[in-house]
Amino acid sequence: MEHKTLGRSNLKIPVLGLGTWGIGGFSAKSTEGDDLSVAALRLGLDLGMRFIDTAEIYARGHSEEVVAKAIRNQRDSVFLATKVSAENLTYDGVLKSCNASLKRLDTAYIDLYQVHWPSSRIPISDTMKAMERLAKDGKIRHVGVSNFSVKQTKEAQEALSSLDLASNQVEYSLNERSIENDLLPYAEQEGITIVAYSPLARGLISRSSGDRWRLIDEIASKYHKTRSQVALNWLIGKGPVVAIPKARDPQHLHENAGAQGWRMLKEDSEALSRAFT
Ligand SMILES: NC(=O)c1ccc[n+]([C@@H]2O[C@H](COP(=O)([O-])OP(=O)(O)OC[C@H]3O[C@@H](n4cnc5c(N)ncnc54)[C@H](OP(=O)(O)O)[C@@H]3O)[C@@H](O)[C@H]2O)c1
């Protein structure tokens, strides 16, 4: 598995992680299918995607419980990321949410603790003070945000005094390119990792048809890869970007793991960028 440096730290993380929206349920807890989900996450880990992204809100915490089962006996070799929800961003709220996530994840520490969405109500300085407390207590290793604009990212950076902001998790795929206008260059300049969510446009990339899809199919056949592999390779070919596709189907997991370990030519990457504007 290829790795990239997380933010300005000296930690290397896999360029592909495992998304978990829908693992353990969506907005409600569902235990049906947990065994398959655990098996899928373990397969993803075995394939080298040793980075799991979850959130306290996913399946009302049950996603974190499923992740705990998947990483049992291999916790220390997994880069584990979770998120605190926007309604819990007060100082006390963050501490409480983190303790609850640690319990559900059955772990002593979280590698990357992310603010899921910005809050217009709670000052980011309160949230980041709590993040620094958690880091001092050894409960979290790195701090990230998610769905933050450039302005909000700057505010988050400024609110941290003893830590760097490691990452911003945002939607980014061939289908959704808006971060290229400002956030991507800003992250590159500041040494902030971009964690690309919905990198397969929620599965749309493998299912669509039309002119621009012919180009991706041509590029896929040139490299003996699939559309999804080309789409993920295009993303991780960009400096600060890592991606977290979600897959429960074993074939999808194998396919996604094969999206790294090779690089398409710059001319092909640029042709895709032009076709998908
Ligand atoms: N921070 C945020 O606000 C936020 C928002 C959305 C998502 N996320 C995170 O990002 C992760 C990924 O995003 P996402 O789940 O929205 O979308 P995604 O990863 O773009 O797409 C997931 C869908 O694609 C399918 N799939 C996976 N690999 C495939 C392949 N090789 N070929 C064809 N289909 C494939 C999956 O099917 P199977 O499951 O059947 O394999 C699933 O239906 C989430 O799970 C979550 O962890 C974060």
mmCIF file of N, CA, C and O in Angstrom, residues 15-19 49 170-177 195-208 212-213 216 225-236 241-260 262 264 276:
data_model
loop_
_atom_site.group_PDB
_atom_site.id
_atom_site.type_symbol
_atom_site.label_atom_id
_atom_site.label_comp_id
_atom_site.label_asym_id
_atom_site.label_seq_id
_atom_site.Cartn_x
_atom_site.Cartn_y
_atom_site.Cartn_z
ATOM 1 N N VAL A 15 -2.869 5.676 1.481
ATOM 2 C CA VAL A 15 -3.553 6.604 0.558
ATOM 3 C C VAL A 15 -5.024 6.228 0.380
ATOM 4 O O VAL A 15 -5.816 7.048 -0.080
ATOM 5 N N LEU A 16 -5.371 5.002 0.727
ATOM 6 C CA LEU A 16 -6.773 4.562 0.659
ATOM 7 C C LEU A 16 -7.202 4.032 2.013
ATOM 8 O O LEU A 16 -6.511 3.189 2.616
ATOM 9 N N GLY A 17 -8.333 4.530 2.469
ATOM 10 C CA GLY A 17 -8.906 4.055 3.726
ATOM 11 C C GLY A 17 -10.260 3.423 3.465
ATOM 12 O O GLY A 17 -10.688 3.267 2.308
ATOM 13 N N LEU A 18 -10.937 3.086 4.545
ATOM 14 C CA LEU A 18 -12.241 2.411 4.449
ATOM 15 C C LEU A 18 -13.322 3.311 5.036
ATOM 16 O O LEU A 18 -13.303 3.605 6.239
ATOM 17 N N GLY A 19 -14.241 3.753 4.210
ATOM 18 C CA GLY A 19 -15.383 4.535 4.689
ATOM 19 C C GLY A 19 -16.376 3.606 5.379
ATOM 20 O O GLY A 19 -16.406 2.401 5.104
ATOM 21 N N MET A 49 -5.600 -1.446 3.282
ATOM 22 C CA MET A 49 -6.288 -0.166 3.520
ATOM 23 C C MET A 49 -6.480 -0.028 5.039
ATOM 24 O O MET A 49 -7.593 -0.078 5.562
ATOM 25 N N VAL A 170 -13.452 16.235 3.030
ATOM 26 C CA VAL A 170 -14.454 16.922 2.198
ATOM 27 C C VAL A 170 -14.831 16.036 1.014
ATOM 28 O O VAL A 170 -14.091 15.122 0.656
ATOM 29 N N GLU A 171 -15.980 16.350 0.412
ATOM 30 C CA GLU A 171 -16.380 15.575 -0.762
ATOM 31 C C GLU A 171 -15.473 15.940 -1.933
ATOM 32 O O GLU A 171 -15.280 17.123 -2.244
ATOM 33 N N TYR A 172 -14.928 14.913 -2.568
ATOM 34 C CA TYR A 172 -14.049 15.157 -3.711
ATOM 35 C C TYR A 172 -14.025 13.899 -4.574
ATOM 36 O O TYR A 172 -13.732 12.804 -4.098
ATOM 37 N N SER A 173 -14.383 14.086 -5.836
ATOM 38 C CA SER A 173 -14.351 12.982 -6.800
ATOM 39 C C SER A 173 -14.335 13.602 -8.190
ATOM 40 O O SER A 173 -14.492 14.820 -8.328
ATOM 41 N N LEU A 174 -14.219 12.775 -9.217
ATOM 42 C CA LEU A 174 -14.306 13.290 -10.590
ATOM 43 C C LEU A 174 -15.616 14.050 -10.784
ATOM 44 O O LEU A 174 -15.687 15.006 -11.547
ATOM 45 N N ASN A 175 -16.637 13.635 -10.071
ATOM 46 C CA ASN A 175 -17.973 14.237 -10.187
ATOM 47 C C ASN A 175 -18.150 15.508 -9.373
ATOM 48 O O ASN A 175 -19.061 16.280 -9.649
ATOM 49 N N GLU A 176 -17.360 15.692 -8.352
ATOM 50 C CA GLU A 176 -17.519 16.844 -7.437
ATOM 51 C C GLU A 176 -16.135 17.470 -7.219
ATOM 52 O O GLU A 176 -15.322 16.958 -6.470
ATOM 53 N N ARG A 177 -15.925 18.593 -7.928
ATOM 54 C CA ARG A 177 -14.570 19.130 -8.008
ATOM 55 C C ARG A 177 -14.432 20.488 -7.330
ATOM 56 O O ARG A 177 -13.405 21.144 -7.484
ATOM 57 N N VAL A 195 -8.853 14.529 3.051
ATOM 58 C CA VAL A 195 -9.422 13.180 3.062
ATOM 59 C C VAL A 195 -10.665 13.248 2.175
ATOM 60 O O VAL A 195 -11.658 13.895 2.532
ATOM 61 N N ALA A 196 -10.592 12.619 1.009
ATOM 62 C CA ALA A 196 -11.679 12.735 0.019
ATOM 63 C C ALA A 196 -12.797 11.757 0.347
ATOM 64 O O ALA A 196 -12.595 10.536 0.314
ATOM 65 N N TYR A 197 -13.979 12.309 0.680
ATOM 66 C CA TYR A 197 -15.122 11.410 0.912
ATOM 67 C C TYR A 197 -16.001 11.316 -0.327
ATOM 68 O O TYR A 197 -15.891 12.141 -1.234
ATOM 69 N N SER A 198 -16.847 10.279 -0.355
ATOM 70 C CA SER A 198 -17.628 9.931 -1.557
ATOM 71 C C SER A 198 -16.746 9.977 -2.807
ATOM 72 O O SER A 198 -17.124 10.582 -3.824
ATOM 73 N N PRO A 199 -15.572 9.322 -2.761
ATOM 74 C CA PRO A 199 -14.618 9.424 -3.876
ATOM 75 C C PRO A 199 -15.094 8.699 -5.126
ATOM 76 O O PRO A 199 -14.573 8.940 -6.212
ATOM 77 N N LEU A 200 -16.098 7.810 -4.965
ATOM 78 C CA LEU A 200 -16.671 7.121 -6.129
ATOM 79 C C LEU A 200 -18.048 7.700 -6.453
ATOM 80 O O LEU A 200 -18.856 7.053 -7.119
ATOM 81 N N ALA A 201 -18.299 8.907 -5.949
ATOM 82 C CA ALA A 201 -19.593 9.565 -6.142
ATOM 83 C C ALA A 201 -20.729 8.622 -5.742
ATOM 84 O O ALA A 201 -21.720 8.492 -6.448
ATOM 85 N N ARG A 202 -20.543 7.971 -4.604
ATOM 86 C CA ARG A 202 -21.525 7.043 -4.010
ATOM 87 C C ARG A 202 -21.865 5.899 -4.964
ATOM 88 O O ARG A 202 -23.000 5.438 -5.026
ATOM 89 N N GLY A 203 -20.881 5.459 -5.731
ATOM 90 C CA GLY A 203 -21.064 4.318 -6.632
ATOM 91 C C GLY A 203 -21.461 4.719 -8.039
ATOM 92 O O GLY A 203 -21.463 3.900 -8.950
ATOM 93 N N LEU A 204 -21.754 6.002 -8.228
ATOM 94 C CA LEU A 204 -22.224 6.509 -9.532
ATOM 95 C C LEU A 204 -21.179 6.315 -10.630
ATOM 96 O O LEU A 204 -21.516 6.058 -11.784
ATOM 97 N N ILE A 205 -19.921 6.423 -10.244
ATOM 98 C CA ILE A 205 -18.853 6.379 -11.246
ATOM 99 C C ILE A 205 -18.850 5.061 -12.013
ATOM 100 O O ILE A 205 -18.615 5.044 -13.216
ATOM 101 N N SER A 206 -19.185 3.986 -11.342
ATOM 102 C CA SER A 206 -19.161 2.689 -12.050
ATOM 103 C C SER A 206 -20.434 2.461 -12.872
ATOM 104 O O SER A 206 -20.483 1.561 -13.689
ATOM 105 N N ARG A 207 -21.457 3.306 -12.665
ATOM 106 C CA ARG A 207 -22.767 3.026 -13.275
ATOM 107 C C ARG A 207 -23.182 3.976 -14.400
ATOM 108 O O ARG A 207 -24.184 3.728 -15.049
ATOM 109 N N SER A 208 -22.446 5.076 -14.589
ATOM 110 C CA SER A 208 -22.941 6.119 -15.502
ATOM 111 C C SER A 208 -22.558 5.858 -16.952
ATOM 112 O O SER A 208 -21.628 5.110 -17.234
ATOM 113 N N ARG A 212 -18.263 11.580 -21.487
ATOM 114 C CA ARG A 212 -17.059 11.635 -20.668
ATOM 115 C C ARG A 212 -16.718 10.278 -20.057
ATOM 116 O O ARG A 212 -15.578 9.999 -19.733
ATOM 117 N N TRP A 213 -17.755 9.423 -19.968
ATOM 118 C CA TRP A 213 -17.510 8.083 -19.426
ATOM 119 C C TRP A 213 -16.761 7.225 -20.428
ATOM 120 O O TRP A 213 -16.072 6.288 -20.054
ATOM 121 N N ILE A 216 -13.066 7.809 -19.651
ATOM 122 C CA ILE A 216 -12.573 7.060 -18.478
ATOM 123 C C ILE A 216 -12.447 5.569 -18.829
ATOM 124 O O ILE A 216 -11.493 4.906 -18.424
ATOM 125 N N LYS A 225 -7.285 -1.422 -16.003
ATOM 126 C CA LYS A 225 -7.928 -1.147 -14.709
ATOM 127 C C LYS A 225 -9.415 -0.920 -14.954
ATOM 128 O O LYS A 225 -9.870 -0.865 -16.098
ATOM 129 N N THR A 226 -10.163 -0.749 -13.860
ATOM 130 C CA THR A 226 -11.590 -0.463 -13.980
ATOM 131 C C THR A 226 -11.813 1.051 -13.820
ATOM 132 O O THR A 226 -10.917 1.782 -13.383
ATOM 133 N N ARG A 227 -13.033 1.465 -14.130
ATOM 134 C CA ARG A 227 -13.404 2.873 -13.939
ATOM 135 C C ARG A 227 -13.150 3.350 -12.513
ATOM 136 O O ARG A 227 -12.610 4.425 -12.284
ATOM 137 N N SER A 228 -13.614 2.544 -11.544
ATOM 138 C CA SER A 228 -13.463 2.963 -10.140
ATOM 139 C C SER A 228 -11.985 3.097 -9.786
ATOM 140 O O SER A 228 -11.586 4.012 -9.056
ATOM 141 N N GLN A 229 -11.173 2.188 -10.300
ATOM 142 C CA GLN A 229 -9.738 2.265 -10.004
ATOM 143 C C GLN A 229 -9.124 3.525 -10.607
ATOM 144 O O GLN A 229 -8.296 4.187 -9.977
ATOM 145 N N VAL A 230 -9.556 3.859 -11.822
ATOM 146 C CA VAL A 230 -9.048 5.078 -12.458
ATOM 147 C C VAL A 230 -9.492 6.308 -11.674
ATOM 148 O O VAL A 230 -8.712 7.225 -11.410
ATOM 149 N N ALA A 231 -10.764 6.300 -11.246
ATOM 150 C CA ALA A 231 -11.294 7.462 -10.505
ATOM 151 C C ALA A 231 -10.533 7.665 -9.192
ATOM 152 O O ALA A 231 -10.217 8.794 -8.807
ATOM 153 N N LEU A 232 -10.218 6.577 -8.500
ATOM 154 C CA LEU A 232 -9.485 6.696 -7.228
ATOM 155 C C LEU A 232 -8.026 7.072 -7.487
ATOM 156 O O LEU A 232 -7.447 7.886 -6.759
ATOM 157 N N ASN A 233 -7.440 6.500 -8.539
ATOM 158 C CA ASN A 233 -6.051 6.806 -8.860
ATOM 159 C C ASN A 233 -5.886 8.277 -9.233
ATOM 160 O O ASN A 233 -4.897 8.916 -8.870
ATOM 161 N N TRP A 234 -6.884 8.815 -9.941
ATOM 162 C CA TRP A 234 -6.877 10.237 -10.310
ATOM 163 C C TRP A 234 -6.842 11.096 -9.030
ATOM 164 O O TRP A 234 -6.115 12.075 -8.951
ATOM 165 N N LEU A 235 -7.616 10.699 -8.027
ATOM 166 C CA LEU A 235 -7.660 11.457 -6.767
ATOM 167 C C LEU A 235 -6.333 11.396 -6.010
ATOM 168 O O LEU A 235 -5.791 12.429 -5.601
ATOM 169 N N ILE A 236 -5.832 10.185 -5.816
ATOM 170 C CA ILE A 236 -4.627 10.056 -4.975
ATOM 171 C C ILE A 236 -3.371 10.505 -5.719
ATOM 172 O O ILE A 236 -2.310 10.638 -5.105
ATOM 173 N N VAL A 241 -3.946 14.537 -1.210
ATOM 174 C CA VAL A 241 -5.234 13.823 -1.159
ATOM 175 C C VAL A 241 -5.084 12.320 -0.845
ATOM 176 O O VAL A 241 -4.286 11.623 -1.474
ATOM 177 N N VAL A 242 -5.871 11.862 0.123
ATOM 178 C CA VAL A 242 -6.079 10.425 0.348
ATOM 179 C C VAL A 242 -7.594 10.210 0.211
ATOM 180 O O VAL A 242 -8.353 11.174 0.299
ATOM 181 N N ALA A 243 -8.026 8.981 -0.023
ATOM 182 C CA ALA A 243 -9.458 8.755 -0.275
ATOM 183 C C ALA A 243 -9.979 7.610 0.584
ATOM 184 O O ALA A 243 -9.235 6.682 0.919
ATOM 185 N N ILE A 244 -11.278 7.710 0.930
ATOM 186 C CA ILE A 244 -11.881 6.698 1.818
ATOM 187 C C ILE A 244 -13.145 6.098 1.196
ATOM 188 O O ILE A 244 -14.239 6.285 1.712
ATOM 189 N N PRO A 245 -12.992 5.339 0.088
ATOM 190 C CA PRO A 245 -14.184 4.696 -0.477
ATOM 191 C C PRO A 245 -14.800 3.732 0.520
ATOM 192 O O PRO A 245 -14.089 3.096 1.295
ATOM 193 N N LYS A 246 -16.126 3.660 0.481
ATOM 194 C CA LYS A 246 -16.821 2.665 1.320
ATOM 195 C C LYS A 246 -17.188 1.483 0.424
ATOM 196 O O LYS A 246 -17.761 1.670 -0.653
ATOM 197 N N ALA A 247 -16.863 0.284 0.858
ATOM 198 C CA ALA A 247 -17.245 -0.905 0.099
ATOM 199 C C ALA A 247 -17.514 -2.054 1.060
ATOM 200 O O ALA A 247 -16.738 -2.296 1.981
ATOM 201 N N ARG A 248 -18.613 -2.743 0.798
ATOM 202 C CA ARG A 248 -18.915 -3.925 1.609
ATOM 203 C C ARG A 248 -18.794 -5.187 0.758
ATOM 204 O O ARG A 248 -18.621 -6.273 1.257
ATOM 205 N N ASP A 249 -18.895 -4.987 -0.553
ATOM 206 C CA ASP A 249 -18.774 -6.104 -1.475
ATOM 207 C C ASP A 249 -17.282 -6.467 -1.604
ATOM 208 O O ASP A 249 -16.467 -5.601 -1.946
ATOM 209 N N PRO A 250 -16.919 -7.737 -1.340
ATOM 210 C CA PRO A 250 -15.504 -8.130 -1.393
ATOM 211 C C PRO A 250 -14.832 -7.796 -2.726
ATOM 212 O O PRO A 250 -13.672 -7.377 -2.769
ATOM 213 N N GLN A 251 -15.604 -7.941 -3.810
ATOM 214 C CA GLN A 251 -15.021 -7.624 -5.126
ATOM 215 C C GLN A 251 -14.663 -6.135 -5.225
ATOM 216 O O GLN A 251 -13.628 -5.764 -5.765
ATOM 217 N N HIS A 252 -15.530 -5.297 -4.683
ATOM 218 C CA HIS A 252 -15.253 -3.855 -4.662
ATOM 219 C C HIS A 252 -13.997 -3.553 -3.850
ATOM 220 O O HIS A 252 -13.195 -2.707 -4.211
ATOM 221 N N LEU A 253 -13.851 -4.262 -2.726
ATOM 222 C CA LEU A 253 -12.686 -4.021 -1.862
ATOM 223 C C LEU A 253 -11.388 -4.371 -2.597
ATOM 224 O O LEU A 253 -10.420 -3.611 -2.574
ATOM 225 N N HIS A 254 -11.400 -5.522 -3.276
ATOM 226 C CA HIS A 254 -10.204 -5.914 -4.050
ATOM 227 C C HIS A 254 -9.924 -4.879 -5.128
ATOM 228 O O HIS A 254 -8.778 -4.484 -5.349
ATOM 229 N N GLU A 255 -10.999 -4.461 -5.794
ATOM 230 C CA GLU A 255 -10.859 -3.493 -6.881
ATOM 231 C C GLU A 255 -10.263 -2.185 -6.346
ATOM 232 O O GLU A 255 -9.315 -1.652 -6.922
ATOM 233 N N ASN A 256 -10.806 -1.712 -5.233
ATOM 234 C CA ASN A 256 -10.342 -0.432 -4.694
ATOM 235 C C ASN A 256 -8.881 -0.503 -4.263
ATOM 236 O O ASN A 256 -8.114 0.435 -4.484
ATOM 237 N N ALA A 257 -8.494 -1.631 -3.655
ATOM 238 C CA ALA A 257 -7.088 -1.770 -3.238
ATOM 239 C C ALA A 257 -6.162 -1.696 -4.458
ATOM 240 O O ALA A 257 -5.027 -1.216 -4.355
ATOM 241 N N GLY A 258 -6.666 -2.120 -5.608
ATOM 242 C CA GLY A 258 -5.873 -2.094 -6.838
ATOM 243 C C GLY A 258 -5.870 -0.733 -7.515
ATOM 244 O O GLY A 258 -5.370 -0.587 -8.635
ATOM 245 N N ALA A 259 -6.433 0.260 -6.852
ATOM 246 C CA ALA A 259 -6.422 1.622 -7.421
ATOM 247 C C ALA A 259 -5.111 2.329 -7.122
ATOM 248 O O ALA A 259 -4.874 3.433 -7.606
ATOM 249 N N GLN A 260 -4.260 1.725 -6.289
ATOM 250 C CA GLN A 260 -2.970 2.345 -5.970
ATOM 251 C C GLN A 260 -1.844 1.373 -6.367
ATOM 252 O O GLN A 260 -2.107 0.255 -6.790
ATOM 253 N N TRP A 262 0.254 2.183 -8.728
ATOM 254 C CA TRP A 262 0.574 2.559 -10.108
ATOM 255 C C TRP A 262 0.125 4.004 -10.276
ATOM 256 O O TRP A 262 -0.599 4.531 -9.425
ATOM 257 N N MET A 264 -1.313 6.825 -13.302
ATOM 258 C CA MET A 264 -1.606 7.154 -14.705
ATOM 259 C C MET A 264 -0.719 8.324 -15.136
ATOM 260 O O MET A 264 -0.249 9.093 -14.291
ATOM 261 N N PHE A 276 -14.259 16.151 -16.977
ATOM 262 C CA PHE A 276 -15.217 16.135 -15.860
ATOM 263 C C PHE A 276 -15.424 17.502 -15.216
ATOM 264 O O PHE A 276 -15.899 17.582 -14.097
#
